[in-house]
């Protein structure tokens, strides 16, 4: 089973700042099948990024994903008020599919 | 609009059986896998398994194999998650999600509470 470790656990930033979230895998993620999700309180997760760097339909271009192999990054170039939420990475290259434990982006 | 709509919250006693549902619309239901994901404060998001409604091929995470059953009824575009005997530790939020890789469309979630 691939274990995904996200860091930091919490990121305290102000609107307009840049957010950089990390996701490290315990083994190589096959074909860079790595996704990022955003979850707000009381809501289901929403797909942001798939294939490590492709934005899902309707996702603003301030969200970008990068990385390969075992190290992946989600960058939010300029935080908007609606971006404060919890972010999860997930690998879907091997079974069982696994998620990271999440990074909370909170308002400083 | 592509959407998955889940059945409502459930409160059951440990040992009881339960079946929750996830109905797809706005797309060809038989062409996409549907996954079930459990969310708890302690363990976060956990993939339980998924099913391909086209042929009812179901795959399970080792952590959930034998604990739950995933099934589909294509005539009503619905996937189910079933327990024969709930445990208190099954108390969680359960999501269904459409997938051909990443999980692109999610249901709104079903809260299951198993308490005596």
Coordinates of C-alpha atoms in Angstrom, one line a residue:
Chain A
X1 CA 0.0 0.0 0.0
X2 CA 1.3 3.4 -0.9
X3 CA 1.3 5.8 2.1
X4 CA 0.9 9.5 1.2
X5 CA 2.3 12.0 3.7
X6 CA 1.2 15.6 3.4
X7 CA 3.0 18.6 4.8
X8 CA 2.5 20.9 6.5
X9 CA -0.5 19.8 8.6
X10 CA -1.7 23.4 8.7
X11 CA -0.8 26.4 6.6
X12 CA -1.7 29.9 8.0
X13 CA -1.7 32.5 5.2
X14 CA -3.4 35.7 4.3
X15 CA -5.6 36.3 1.2
X16 CA -3.4 37.1 -1.8
X17 CA -0.4 35.0 -0.6
X18 CA 1.0 32.0 -2.3
X19 CA 0.3 28.5 -0.8
X20 CA 2.6 25.5 -1.4
X21 CA 1.4 22.1 -0.3
X22 CA 3.5 19.0 -0.4
X23 CA 2.5 15.3 -0.8
X24 CA 5.2 12.6 -0.5
X25 CA 4.6 9.0 -1.4
X26 CA 6.2 6.0 0.2
X27 CA 6.7 4.4 -3.3
X28 CA 6.7 5.7 -6.8
X29 CA 3.2 6.7 -8.0
X30 CA 2.5 4.8 -11.2
X31 CA 2.2 7.0 -14.3
X32 CA 2.0 10.1 -12.0
X33 CA -1.6 9.1 -11.2
X34 CA -1.8 11.7 -8.4
X35 CA -4.9 13.8 -7.7
X36 CA -5.6 16.8 -5.4
X37 CA -8.9 17.5 -3.8
X38 CA -10.4 20.5 -1.9
X39 CA -12.9 19.9 0.9
X40 CA -14.8 22.6 2.7
X41 CA -16.7 22.0 6.0
X42 CA -20.0 20.1 5.4
X43 CA -19.1 19.5 1.8
X44 CA -17.8 16.5 -0.3
X45 CA -14.3 16.7 -1.6
X46 CA -13.9 18.4 -5.0
X47 CA -11.4 17.3 -7.7
X48 CA -8.8 20.0 -8.4
X49 CA -5.9 18.3 -10.2
X50 CA -5.5 14.9 -11.8
X51 CA -2.5 13.3 -13.5
X52 CA -0.3 15.3 -11.1
X53 CA -0.7 18.5 -13.1
X54 CA -3.9 18.6 -15.1
X55 CA -6.6 20.9 -13.8
X56 CA -10.1 19.5 -13.6
X57 CA -13.0 21.1 -15.4
X58 CA -13.9 24.5 -14.1
X59 CA -10.9 24.8 -11.7
X60 CA -9.3 28.3 -11.8
X61 CA -5.7 28.6 -13.1
X62 CA -4.4 29.9 -9.8
X63 CA -4.4 26.2 -8.8
X64 CA -1.4 24.2 -10.3
X65 CA 0.1 20.8 -9.6
X66 CA 3.6 19.6 -10.2
X67 CA 5.9 16.7 -9.4
X68 CA 6.5 13.1 -10.3
X69 CA 7.6 9.8 -8.9
X70 CA 7.3 10.3 -5.1
X71 CA 7.2 14.1 -4.6
X72 CA 4.2 16.2 -5.6
X73 CA 3.2 19.8 -5.0
X74 CA -0.1 21.8 -5.1
X75 CA 0.4 25.5 -5.5
X76 CA -2.2 28.2 -5.1
X77 CA -0.7 31.3 -6.7
X78 CA -2.8 33.9 -4.9
X79 CA -5.2 32.8 -2.2
X80 CA -8.8 33.9 -2.6
X81 CA -11.2 33.9 0.5
X82 CA -12.9 30.8 -0.9
X83 CA -9.7 28.8 -1.1
X84 CA -9.4 28.4 2.7
X85 CA -10.2 24.7 3.1
X86 CA -8.6 21.3 3.6
X87 CA -6.6 19.8 0.7
X88 CA -6.0 16.1 0.1
X89 CA -3.7 14.2 -2.3
X90 CA -4.7 10.8 -3.6
X91 CA -2.9 8.2 -5.7
X92 CA -4.9 6.1 -8.1
X93 CA -2.1 4.3 -9.8
X94 CA -2.2 1.2 -7.6
X95 CA -4.6 -0.6 -5.4
X96 CA -5.6 0.1 -2.8
X97 CA -6.2 3.8 -3.7
X98 CA -4.9 5.9 -0.9
X99 CA -5.3 9.5 0.4
X100 CA -3.0 11.7 2.3
X101 CA -4.1 12.9 5.7
X102 CA -4.8 16.5 4.5
X103 CA -3.4 20.0 4.8
X104 CA -5.6 22.7 6.3
X105 CA -5.1 26.1 4.7
X106 CA -6.4 28.6 7.3
X107 CA -6.7 32.4 7.4
X108 CA -3.8 34.0 9.2
Chain B
X1 CA -25.9 18.1 -15.1
X2 CA -23.7 15.1 -14.0
X3 CA -24.5 14.2 -10.4
X4 CA -24.5 11.5 -7.8
X5 CA -27.3 11.7 -5.2
X6 CA -27.0 9.6 -2.1
X7 CA -29.6 8.3 0.3
X8 CA -30.2 10.1 3.6
X9 CA -28.6 9.8 7.0
X10 CA -29.0 6.5 8.9
X11 CA -29.0 5.7 12.6
X12 CA -28.8 2.0 13.5
X13 CA -27.9 -0.2 16.3
X14 CA -24.7 -2.4 16.2
X15 CA -25.5 -5.7 14.7
X16 CA -28.2 -4.4 12.4
X17 CA -28.0 -4.5 8.6
X18 CA -27.9 -1.5 6.4
X19 CA -27.9 -0.6 2.7
X20 CA -27.2 2.9 1.4
X21 CA -27.5 4.1 -2.1
X22 CA -26.0 6.4 -4.7
X23 CA -27.9 7.3 -7.9
X24 CA -26.2 8.7 -10.9
X25 CA -27.7 10.9 -13.6
X26 CA -26.6 13.1 -16.5
X27 CA -24.1 10.6 -17.9
X28 CA -23.9 7.0 -19.2
X29 CA -24.1 5.2 -15.9
X30 CA -22.6 1.9 -17.1
X31 CA -19.4 3.6 -18.4
X32 CA -17.8 4.7 -15.2
X33 CA -16.6 3.0 -12.0
X34 CA -18.3 4.2 -8.8
X35 CA -16.2 4.2 -5.7
X36 CA -17.2 4.3 -2.0
X37 CA -15.1 6.4 0.4
X38 CA -15.3 6.5 4.1
X39 CA -14.4 9.6 6.1
X40 CA -13.8 9.7 9.8
X41 CA -12.0 12.3 12.0
X42 CA -9.5 9.7 13.1
X43 CA -8.6 8.0 9.8
X44 CA -9.5 10.7 7.2
X45 CA -10.5 9.6 3.7
X46 CA -10.3 5.8 3.0
X47 CA -11.1 4.1 -0.3
X48 CA -13.4 1.1 0.4
X49 CA -13.8 -0.3 -3.1
X50 CA -15.6 0.3 -6.4
X51 CA -17.8 -1.3 -8.9
X52 CA -18.2 -1.1 -12.7
X53 CA -21.9 -1.0 -13.3
X54 CA -21.4 -2.2 -16.8
X55 CA -20.7 -5.7 -15.6
X56 CA -21.0 -5.5 -11.8
X57 CA -17.2 -6.1 -11.4
X58 CA -16.5 -5.1 -7.8
X59 CA -13.1 -4.6 -6.2
X60 CA -12.4 -4.0 -2.6
X61 CA -9.7 -2.5 -0.4
X62 CA -8.2 -5.2 1.7
X63 CA -9.2 -3.2 4.8
X64 CA -12.9 -3.5 3.8
X65 CA -13.0 -6.9 2.0
X66 CA -15.5 -9.1 3.7
X67 CA -16.9 -6.2 5.8
X68 CA -19.1 -4.6 3.2
X69 CA -20.7 -5.5 -0.2
X70 CA -20.9 -3.1 -3.2
X71 CA -23.6 -3.8 -5.8
X72 CA -25.3 -2.0 -8.7
X73 CA -28.8 -1.9 -10.3
X74 CA -28.4 -0.5 -13.8
X75 CA -32.1 -0.3 -14.4
X76 CA -32.2 2.6 -11.9
X77 CA -28.6 3.8 -12.3
X78 CA -27.9 3.1 -8.6
X79 CA -25.0 1.7 -6.7
X80 CA -25.3 0.3 -3.1
X81 CA -23.1 -0.1 -0.1
X82 CA -24.3 -2.8 2.3
X83 CA -23.4 -4.1 5.8
X84 CA -24.8 -7.3 7.2
X85 CA -23.9 -6.5 10.8
X86 CA -22.9 -2.9 11.6
X87 CA -20.3 -2.2 14.2
X88 CA -20.0 1.0 16.3
X89 CA -16.7 1.6 14.4
X90 CA -18.7 1.9 11.1
X91 CA -20.0 5.3 12.3
X92 CA -18.7 7.7 9.6
X93 CA -19.6 9.8 6.6
X94 CA -19.7 7.7 3.4
X95 CA -19.3 9.2 -0.1
X96 CA -19.7 7.7 -3.5
X97 CA -17.6 9.1 -6.3
X98 CA -17.5 8.5 -10.1
X99 CA -14.1 7.5 -11.4
X100 CA -12.1 6.5 -14.4
X101 CA -9.0 7.3 -12.5
X102 CA -9.3 10.3 -10.3
X103 CA -12.6 10.8 -8.5
X104 CA -14.3 13.5 -10.6
X105 CA -17.9 13.7 -9.3
X106 CA -18.8 13.1 -5.7
X107 CA -22.2 12.5 -4.0
X108 CA -23.2 14.7 -1.1
X109 CA -22.4 12.1 1.5
X110 CA -24.4 9.8 3.8
X111 CA -23.9 9.9 7.5
X112 CA -24.1 6.5 9.2
X113 CA -24.3 6.3 13.0
X114 CA -24.2 2.9 14.7
X115 CA -24.9 3.3 18.4
X116 CA -26.7 1.3 21.0

